[in-house]
Amino acid sequence: MIVRLIVFIAIFLIGWWIYRQFIAFNRAKATSNMNRPKKGQTTNDEEPMVRCEQCRTYVPRSHAVHDQEAHAFCTKEHLQLFHKQKN
């Protein structure tokens, strides 16, 4: 009788330990999938910077003004000044 009780407790504890390991594994897997960007998705943490041809400061590429020769400028005024000085 006591042997059956000990075996039952041992089986219960082993099952409980396996269940806890399974839950911890799934939680870690879900966390890592949440933090990882999906395929084809880029993170906006960093953006390429380009240098203004007039004042030599760096601006994000999305904010830059470009001319036909692919020169980058921080403002339209610098674009116009650069082409006036060039001519």
Tab-separated table of N, CA, C and O in Angstrom:
chain	number	residue	atom	x	y	z
A	1	MET	N	0.811	-1.190	0.000
A	1	MET	CA	0.000	0.000	0.000
A	1	MET	C	0.861	1.264	0.000
A	1	MET	O	0.632	2.170	-0.798
A	2	ILE	N	1.830	1.328	0.870
A	2	ILE	CA	2.688	2.500	0.954
A	2	ILE	C	3.575	2.616	-0.295
A	2	ILE	O	3.893	3.722	-0.721
A	3	VAL	N	3.931	1.464	-0.867
A	3	VAL	CA	4.758	1.467	-2.077
A	3	VAL	C	3.966	2.096	-3.228
A	3	VAL	O	4.510	2.881	-4.006
A	4	ARG	N	2.697	1.767	-3.340
A	4	ARG	CA	1.858	2.347	-4.389
A	4	ARG	C	1.750	3.863	-4.221
A	4	ARG	O	1.785	4.613	-5.195
A	5	LEU	N	1.628	4.319	-3.001
A	5	LEU	CA	1.548	5.747	-2.730
A	5	LEU	C	2.843	6.447	-3.135
A	5	LEU	O	2.816	7.518	-3.761
A	6	ILE	N	3.980	5.862	-2.797
A	6	ILE	CA	5.275	6.441	-3.163
A	6	ILE	C	5.433	6.469	-4.681
A	6	ILE	O	5.884	7.470	-5.254
A	7	VAL	N	5.050	5.404	-5.368
A	7	VAL	CA	5.127	5.368	-6.836
A	7	VAL	C	4.197	6.418	-7.432
A	7	VAL	O	4.560	7.129	-8.374
A	8	PHE	N	2.998	6.537	-6.906
A	8	PHE	CA	2.054	7.531	-7.406
A	8	PHE	C	2.608	8.947	-7.221
A	8	PHE	O	2.517	9.781	-8.122
A	9	ILE	N	3.166	9.253	-6.073
A	9	ILE	CA	3.754	10.572	-5.813
A	9	ILE	C	4.929	10.821	-6.759
A	9	ILE	O	5.077	11.924	-7.309
A	10	ALA	N	5.771	9.814	-6.976
A	10	ALA	CA	6.918	9.959	-7.874
A	10	ALA	C	6.450	10.237	-9.310
A	10	ALA	O	6.983	11.121	-9.996
A	11	ILE	N	5.439	9.503	-9.773
A	11	ILE	CA	4.914	9.719	-11.122
A	11	ILE	C	4.300	11.119	-11.229
A	11	ILE	O	4.495	11.825	-12.227
A	12	PHE	N	3.576	11.538	-10.190
A	12	PHE	CA	2.985	12.863	-10.191
A	12	PHE	C	4.061	13.948	-10.253
A	12	PHE	O	3.952	14.906	-11.025
A	13	LEU	N	5.112	13.821	-9.453
A	13	LEU	CA	6.183	14.835	-9.453
A	13	LEU	C	6.932	14.869	-10.785
A	13	LEU	O	7.278	15.952	-11.271
A	14	ILE	N	7.179	13.710	-11.379
A	14	ILE	CA	7.842	13.671	-12.687
A	14	ILE	C	6.952	14.323	-13.747
A	14	ILE	O	7.418	15.120	-14.573
A	15	GLY	N	5.680	14.041	-13.723
A	15	GLY	CA	4.742	14.668	-14.657
A	15	GLY	C	4.670	16.171	-14.477
A	15	GLY	O	4.638	16.928	-15.449
A	16	TRP	N	4.625	16.595	-13.211
A	16	TRP	CA	4.598	18.030	-12.922
A	16	TRP	C	5.863	18.705	-13.417
A	16	TRP	O	5.810	19.786	-13.999
A	17	TRP	N	7.029	18.103	-13.231
A	17	TRP	CA	8.301	18.666	-13.699
A	17	TRP	C	8.321	18.768	-15.226
A	17	TRP	O	8.737	19.787	-15.768
A	18	ILE	N	7.854	17.735	-15.927
A	18	ILE	CA	7.798	17.759	-17.396
A	18	ILE	C	6.845	18.863	-17.864
A	18	ILE	O	7.150	19.603	-18.807
A	19	TYR	N	5.712	18.999	-17.208
A	19	TYR	CA	4.757	20.049	-17.560
A	19	TYR	C	5.383	21.434	-17.399
A	19	TYR	O	5.251	22.291	-18.267
A	20	ARG	N	6.084	21.690	-16.310
A	20	ARG	CA	6.730	22.991	-16.071
A	20	ARG	C	7.811	23.278	-17.110
A	20	ARG	O	7.953	24.406	-17.564
A	21	GLN	N	8.582	22.245	-17.492
A	21	GLN	CA	9.607	22.424	-18.524
A	21	GLN	C	8.960	22.782	-19.871
A	21	GLN	O	9.462	23.627	-20.596
A	22	PHE	N	7.859	22.140	-20.185
A	22	PHE	CA	7.142	22.405	-21.432
A	22	PHE	C	6.618	23.844	-21.466
A	22	PHE	O	6.750	24.550	-22.464
A	23	ILE	N	6.038	24.300	-20.371
A	23	ILE	CA	5.512	25.671	-20.286
A	23	ILE	C	6.656	26.679	-20.400
A	23	ILE	O	6.544	27.680	-21.118
A	24	ALA	N	7.768	26.449	-19.726
A	24	ALA	CA	8.906	27.363	-19.799
A	24	ALA	C	9.479	27.415	-21.216
A	24	ALA	O	9.847	28.478	-21.711
A	25	PHE	N	9.538	26.291	-21.896
A	25	PHE	CA	10.044	26.245	-23.266
A	25	PHE	C	9.140	27.047	-24.196
A	25	PHE	O	9.604	27.838	-25.020
A	26	ASN	N	7.826	26.869	-24.086
A	26	ASN	CA	6.896	27.603	-24.939
A	26	ASN	C	6.933	29.103	-24.666
A	26	ASN	O	6.826	29.909	-25.582
A	27	ARG	N	7.086	29.485	-23.408
A	27	ARG	CA	7.167	30.904	-23.068
A	27	ARG	C	8.429	31.533	-23.654
A	27	ARG	O	8.380	32.635	-24.205
A	28	ALA	N	9.557	30.842	-23.573
A	28	ALA	CA	10.799	31.355	-24.145
A	28	ALA	C	10.709	31.433	-25.667
A	28	ALA	O	11.188	32.381	-26.285
A	29	LYS	N	10.079	30.465	-26.275
A	29	LYS	CA	9.920	30.443	-27.730
A	29	LYS	C	9.029	31.601	-28.191
A	29	LYS	O	9.330	32.265	-29.180
A	30	ALA	N	7.950	31.863	-27.479
A	30	ALA	CA	7.043	32.955	-27.834
A	30	ALA	C	7.733	34.303	-27.679
A	30	ALA	O	7.555	35.198	-28.496
A	31	THR	N	8.537	34.468	-26.640
A	31	THR	CA	9.255	35.721	-26.423
A	31	THR	C	10.273	35.967	-27.519
A	31	THR	O	10.394	37.069	-28.027
A	32	SER	N	10.997	34.929	-27.919
A	32	SER	CA	12.001	35.106	-28.966
A	32	SER	C	11.349	35.381	-30.311
A	32	SER	O	11.877	36.135	-31.116
A	33	ASN	N	10.182	34.806	-30.580
A	33	ASN	CA	9.482	35.082	-31.830
A	33	ASN	C	8.921	36.493	-31.861
A	33	ASN	O	8.829	37.107	-32.916
A	34	MET	N	8.538	37.029	-30.705
A	34	MET	CA	8.015	38.385	-30.656
A	34	MET	C	9.106	39.405	-30.930
A	34	MET	O	8.866	40.409	-31.594
A	35	ASN	N	10.319	39.173	-30.429
A	35	ASN	CA	11.403	40.133	-30.572
A	35	ASN	C	12.050	40.094	-31.942
A	35	ASN	O	12.681	41.057	-32.348
A	36	ARG	N	11.909	38.990	-32.650
A	36	ARG	CA	12.552	38.845	-33.948
A	36	ARG	C	11.673	39.479	-35.030
A	36	ARG	O	10.485	39.235	-35.085
A	37	PRO	N	12.271	40.334	-35.918
A	37	PRO	CA	11.453	40.905	-36.992
A	37	PRO	C	11.038	39.826	-37.980
A	37	PRO	O	11.771	38.867	-38.227
A	38	LYS	N	9.863	39.977	-38.539
A	38	LYS	CA	9.365	39.003	-39.498
A	38	LYS	C	10.131	39.116	-40.807
A	38	LYS	O	10.780	40.113	-41.081
A	39	LYS	N	10.056	38.079	-41.620
A	39	LYS	CA	10.779	38.040	-42.884
A	39	LYS	C	10.311	39.195	-43.770
A	39	LYS	O	9.128	39.387	-43.981
A	40	GLY	N	11.249	39.947	-44.290
A	40	GLY	CA	10.930	41.072	-45.154
A	40	GLY	C	10.622	42.349	-44.402
A	40	GLY	O	10.444	43.393	-44.992
A	41	GLN	N	10.568	42.296	-43.090
A	41	GLN	CA	10.265	43.469	-42.288
A	41	GLN	C	11.577	44.047	-41.767
A	41	GLN	O	12.424	43.331	-41.251
A	42	THR	N	11.764	45.338	-41.919
A	42	THR	CA	12.978	45.971	-41.439
A	42	THR	C	12.674	46.721	-40.155
A	42	THR	O	11.555	47.172	-39.938
A	43	THR	N	13.679	46.878	-39.346
A	43	THR	CA	13.509	47.643	-38.118
A	43	THR	C	13.864	49.092	-38.411
A	43	THR	O	14.718	49.392	-39.242
A	44	ASN	N	13.199	49.995	-37.722
A	44	ASN	CA	13.439	51.418	-37.935
A	44	ASN	C	14.421	51.975	-36.918
A	44	ASN	O	14.420	53.166	-36.657
A	45	ASP	N	15.232	51.115	-36.339
A	45	ASP	CA	16.201	51.583	-35.355
A	45	ASP	C	17.274	52.449	-36.002
A	45	ASP	O	17.705	53.434	-35.435
A	46	GLU	N	17.687	52.073	-37.184
A	46	GLU	CA	18.740	52.811	-37.871
A	46	GLU	C	18.293	53.121	-39.286
A	46	GLU	O	17.640	52.327	-39.938
A	47	GLU	N	18.698	54.291	-39.757
A	47	GLU	CA	18.389	54.695	-41.114
A	47	GLU	C	19.685	55.189	-41.745
A	47	GLU	O	20.482	55.848	-41.090
A	48	PRO	N	19.901	54.893	-43.015
A	48	PRO	CA	21.127	55.371	-43.661
A	48	PRO	C	21.179	56.898	-43.666
A	48	PRO	O	20.168	57.563	-43.872
A	49	MET	N	22.357	57.410	-43.434
A	49	MET	CA	22.574	58.858	-43.424
A	49	MET	C	23.332	59.255	-44.686
A	49	MET	O	24.176	58.514	-45.170
A	50	VAL	N	23.020	60.435	-45.204
A	50	VAL	CA	23.721	60.985	-46.368
A	50	VAL	C	24.245	62.363	-45.988
A	50	VAL	O	23.702	63.041	-45.118
A	51	ARG	N	25.314	62.787	-46.663
A	51	ARG	CA	25.947	64.062	-46.346
A	51	ARG	C	25.488	65.131	-47.317
A	51	ARG	O	25.470	64.925	-48.528
A	52	CYS	N	25.122	66.273	-46.788
A	52	CYS	CA	24.722	67.415	-47.609
A	52	CYS	C	25.952	67.911	-48.357
A	52	CYS	O	27.023	68.104	-47.773
A	53	GLU	N	25.818	68.124	-49.661
A	53	GLU	CA	26.943	68.579	-50.485
A	53	GLU	C	27.326	70.023	-50.192
A	53	GLU	O	28.450	70.423	-50.456
A	54	GLN	N	26.426	70.795	-49.618
A	54	GLN	CA	26.703	72.199	-49.358
A	54	GLN	C	27.338	72.415	-47.987
A	54	GLN	O	28.403	72.998	-47.877
A	55	CYS	N	26.701	71.942	-46.946
A	55	CYS	CA	27.186	72.231	-45.585
A	55	CYS	C	27.888	71.050	-44.924
A	55	CYS	O	28.403	71.181	-43.821
A	56	ARG	N	27.901	69.896	-45.563
A	56	ARG	CA	28.611	68.701	-45.102
A	56	ARG	C	28.057	68.114	-43.805
A	56	ARG	O	28.760	67.420	-43.083
A	57	THR	N	26.812	68.403	-43.491
A	57	THR	CA	26.185	67.769	-42.338
A	57	THR	C	25.457	66.513	-42.807
A	57	THR	O	25.099	66.390	-43.969
A	58	TYR	N	25.224	65.593	-41.889
A	58	TYR	CA	24.558	64.345	-42.222
A	58	TYR	C	23.073	64.450	-41.878
A	58	TYR	O	22.697	64.967	-40.827
A	59	VAL	N	22.256	63.960	-42.790
A	59	VAL	CA	20.808	63.928	-42.600
A	59	VAL	C	20.312	62.532	-42.964
A	59	VAL	O	20.941	61.840	-43.768
A	60	PRO	N	19.187	62.109	-42.402
A	60	PRO	CA	18.634	60.811	-42.800
A	60	PRO	C	18.256	60.826	-44.285
A	60	PRO	O	17.818	61.845	-44.815
A	61	ARG	N	18.440	59.718	-44.939
A	61	ARG	CA	18.171	59.639	-46.377
A	61	ARG	C	16.730	60.005	-46.709
A	61	ARG	O	16.456	60.635	-47.723
A	62	SER	N	15.798	59.641	-45.834
A	62	SER	CA	14.393	59.941	-46.104
A	62	SER	C	14.081	61.443	-46.020
A	62	SER	O	13.114	61.902	-46.592
A	63	HIS	N	14.909	62.218	-45.318
A	63	HIS	CA	14.693	63.653	-45.175
A	63	HIS	C	15.503	64.456	-46.189
A	63	HIS	O	15.303	65.661	-46.302
A	64	ALA	N	16.412	63.840	-46.891
A	64	ALA	CA	17.302	64.549	-47.803
A	64	ALA	C	16.570	64.947	-49.083
A	64	ALA	O	15.619	64.310	-49.510
A	65	VAL	N	17.057	66.040	-49.690
A	65	VAL	CA	16.575	66.502	-50.985
A	65	VAL	C	17.645	66.118	-51.993
A	65	VAL	O	18.819	66.436	-51.812
A	66	HIS	N	17.258	65.444	-53.071
A	66	HIS	CA	18.216	64.977	-54.065
A	66	HIS	C	18.024	65.728	-55.376
A	66	HIS	O	16.910	66.083	-55.746
A	67	ASP	N	19.139	65.943	-56.077
A	67	ASP	CA	19.035	66.540	-57.407
A	67	ASP	C	19.097	65.443	-58.461
A	67	ASP	O	19.094	64.254	-58.136
A	68	GLN	N	19.164	65.828	-59.730
A	68	GLN	CA	19.150	64.850	-60.820
A	68	GLN	C	20.422	64.011	-60.866
A	68	GLN	O	20.426	62.915	-61.396
A	69	GLU	N	21.489	64.517	-60.307
A	69	GLU	CA	22.761	63.788	-60.300
A	69	GLU	C	22.944	62.965	-59.030
A	69	GLU	O	24.045	62.501	-58.748
A	70	ALA	N	21.891	62.830	-58.259
A	70	ALA	CA	21.862	62.038	-57.026
A	70	ALA	C	22.705	62.634	-55.906
A	70	ALA	O	23.113	61.930	-54.994
A	71	HIS	N	22.972	63.938	-55.945
A	71	HIS	CA	23.599	64.595	-54.807
A	71	HIS	C	22.545	64.808	-53.732
A	71	HIS	O	21.396	65.124	-54.036
A	72	ALA	N	22.942	64.685	-52.488
A	72	ALA	CA	22.011	64.845	-51.374
A	72	ALA	C	22.220	66.203	-50.716
A	72	ALA	O	23.348	66.681	-50.584
A	73	PHE	N	21.108	66.811	-50.292
A	73	PHE	CA	21.147	68.111	-49.621
A	73	PHE	C	20.181	68.073	-48.451
A	73	PHE	O	19.179	67.362	-48.467
A	74	CYS	N	20.462	68.896	-47.432
A	74	CYS	CA	19.594	68.909	-46.260
A	74	CYS	C	18.363	69.786	-46.498
A	74	CYS	O	17.317	69.537	-45.913
A	75	THR	N	18.455	70.795	-47.347
A	75	THR	CA	17.308	71.661	-47.645
A	75	THR	C	17.304	72.027	-49.123
A	75	THR	O	18.301	71.858	-49.830
A	76	LYS	N	16.170	72.573	-49.582
A	76	LYS	CA	16.078	73.032	-50.963
A	76	LYS	C	16.991	74.232	-51.206
A	76	LYS	O	17.523	74.408	-52.301
A	77	GLU	N	17.168	75.051	-50.166
A	77	GLU	CA	18.041	76.218	-50.296
A	77	GLU	C	19.484	75.791	-50.580
A	77	GLU	O	20.170	76.404	-51.400
A	78	HIS	N	19.946	74.756	-49.908
A	78	HIS	CA	21.306	74.274	-50.153
A	78	HIS	C	21.430	73.671	-51.548
A	78	HIS	O	22.480	73.793	-52.183
A	79	LEU	N	20.382	73.046	-52.036
A	79	LEU	CA	20.374	72.531	-53.402
A	79	LEU	C	20.548	73.679	-54.393
A	79	LEU	O	21.387	73.608	-55.304
A	80	GLN	N	19.802	74.761	-54.194
A	80	GLN	CA	19.890	75.910	-55.094
A	80	GLN	C	21.256	76.589	-54.984
A	80	GLN	O	21.849	76.969	-56.000
A	81	LEU	N	21.766	76.773	-53.771
A	81	LEU	CA	23.092	77.384	-53.587
A	81	LEU	C	24.185	76.565	-54.257
A	81	LEU	O	25.100	77.118	-54.877
A	82	PHE	N	24.123	75.267	-54.125
A	82	PHE	CA	25.131	74.397	-54.720
A	82	PHE	C	25.147	74.544	-56.247
A	82	PHE	O	26.206	74.664	-56.845
A	83	HIS	N	23.990	74.591	-56.865
A	83	HIS	CA	23.931	74.703	-58.317
A	83	HIS	C	24.287	76.117	-58.805
A	83	HIS	O	24.830	76.261	-59.899
A	84	LYS	N	24.043	77.148	-57.973
A	84	LYS	CA	24.467	78.514	-58.327
A	84	LYS	C	25.986	78.610	-58.274
A	84	LYS	O	26.603	79.236	-59.134
A	85	GLN	N	26.603	78.005	-57.275
A	85	GLN	CA	28.057	78.048	-57.143
A	85	GLN	C	28.728	77.194	-58.220
A	85	GLN	O	29.824	77.493	-58.656
A	86	LYS	N	28.058	76.142	-58.611
A	86	LYS	CA	28.612	75.252	-59.612
A	86	LYS	C	28.658	75.921	-60.984
A	86	LYS	O	29.586	75.715	-61.752
A	87	ASN	N	27.679	76.752	-61.290
A	87	ASN	CA	27.616	77.427	-62.615
A	87	ASN	C	28.424	78.646	-62.632
A	87	ASN	O	29.044	79.342	-62.355
